Amino acid sequence: MLKLHKVRKQVIAKAVAVLDNYAVDPAIQEKLAHLLDEQPGRELYRANPRLLATHLRLPEREMLQILVIALKEGIVTLNWEIECPACHGLDFRPKHLSDLRSLHTCPACNHVHKTDADEQVRVTFSIDERLRKLEPEADDPEFRTRMDRRYGVVSGHRMLTLQAFRDLFPRETIPPNESLLIRRVAILFTDLAGSTALYSRRGDSRAYDLVRKHFDLLFQLVNEHNGVVVKTIGDAVMGAFTTPVDALRAAIAMHQQIVLLNQQLSLPLEDQLILKIGIDVGPCISVTLNDRPDYFGITVNTAARVQATNQGNNIAVTEALMQDTSVEKVLQSCTWQRRDQLLKGLATPVVVHYLFPN
């Protein structure tokens, strides 16, 4: 028995060592290998990522990033679970994102409901049985329920806004003509002011080099602030965040870092990069467009329209963001102007706040 355990320990350690290729801290690798080898089976079967994060003493997002890498390398498996809003039973049938549909039928009570990625879809992880075959007792629903109540669950929407998941699993998408309900998301749009004139002055190659540097910077900042880059449209970037405060902090960092980039590149005044940023908060749907996850709905349209009113060097946000309690402390470092704007496609004026970070 001891010999078998030693072999298992070696197999797990070898599998986890592959995380070196992703620059995962060796100390975290060691803790993860120990966890996968020593923890009771019930903590490794359909495990709540927040429980695992507690064991490894990591922030939730960092834990998710490591789990996604481990998924890519065959160390763990990913489970998509759907909670019925009527009977609160869990549907364990979905194995991939592509198994989710716009409408879900509960296998226990036959209740039909829209598939809600925020409140009903959740993700869990299990150790791959090739590394450790768990005993039947590992399937312990009562234990999982206690852990979910203690730590809360990780929603499917959190996984959709994880850049590592999109990068490592680009084919994991919702089926065409299907959608997931998103109850609340912060959508951020950026664009460059005067980019057409920049291309004219600098020439295509030199201007694009500046635009690429700006893309690299924005992509990094979106990821650092718990968001995901949904797509680029010309010189524009669309990002999504599960919390408004993350979107606002990302926008402020963009505002500050683009100034530093202009200084580092020693750009003359007429060539300096000027960001136009817009944010809205609200519901939408998650879909697949051009084989990539995307968002659609009034929140997306409003964020784009709000950004279009921005002349640059500030952050345009809607009343929905300003009223969110999570942004109160961040707003203390800003001044702002309030304007009523008639946005394209909307019948009535919308209150837009133009923030100027100090």
Short mmCIF file of C-alpha atoms in Angstrom, two decimals, residues 13 16-34 56 62 66:
data_model
loop_
_atom_site.label_atom_id
_atom_site.label_comp_id
_atom_site.label_asym_id
_atom_site.label_seq_id
_atom_site.Cartn_x
_atom_site.Cartn_y
_atom_site.Cartn_z
CA ALA A 13 4.46 15.54 -8.78
CA VAL A 16 2.27 19.26 -11.69
CA ALA A 17 5.90 20.00 -12.66
CA VAL A 18 4.62 20.80 -16.17
CA LEU A 19 3.26 24.04 -14.71
CA ASP A 20 6.87 25.27 -14.89
CA ASN A 21 6.16 25.92 -18.57
CA TYR A 22 3.55 28.51 -17.51
CA ALA A 23 5.78 30.29 -14.97
CA VAL A 24 3.74 29.03 -12.01
CA ASP A 25 5.64 29.64 -8.76
CA PRO A 26 7.47 26.43 -7.67
CA ALA A 27 6.16 26.91 -4.12
CA ILE A 28 2.58 26.90 -5.44
CA GLN A 29 3.36 23.80 -7.51
CA GLU A 30 4.58 22.03 -4.40
CA LYS A 31 1.46 22.96 -2.44
CA LEU A 32 -0.80 21.90 -5.31
CA ALA A 33 0.93 18.53 -5.65
CA HIS A 34 0.61 17.95 -1.91
CA LEU A 56 -3.34 27.11 -1.21
CA GLU A 62 -5.17 33.22 -9.33
CA ILE A 66 -3.83 27.72 -12.14
#
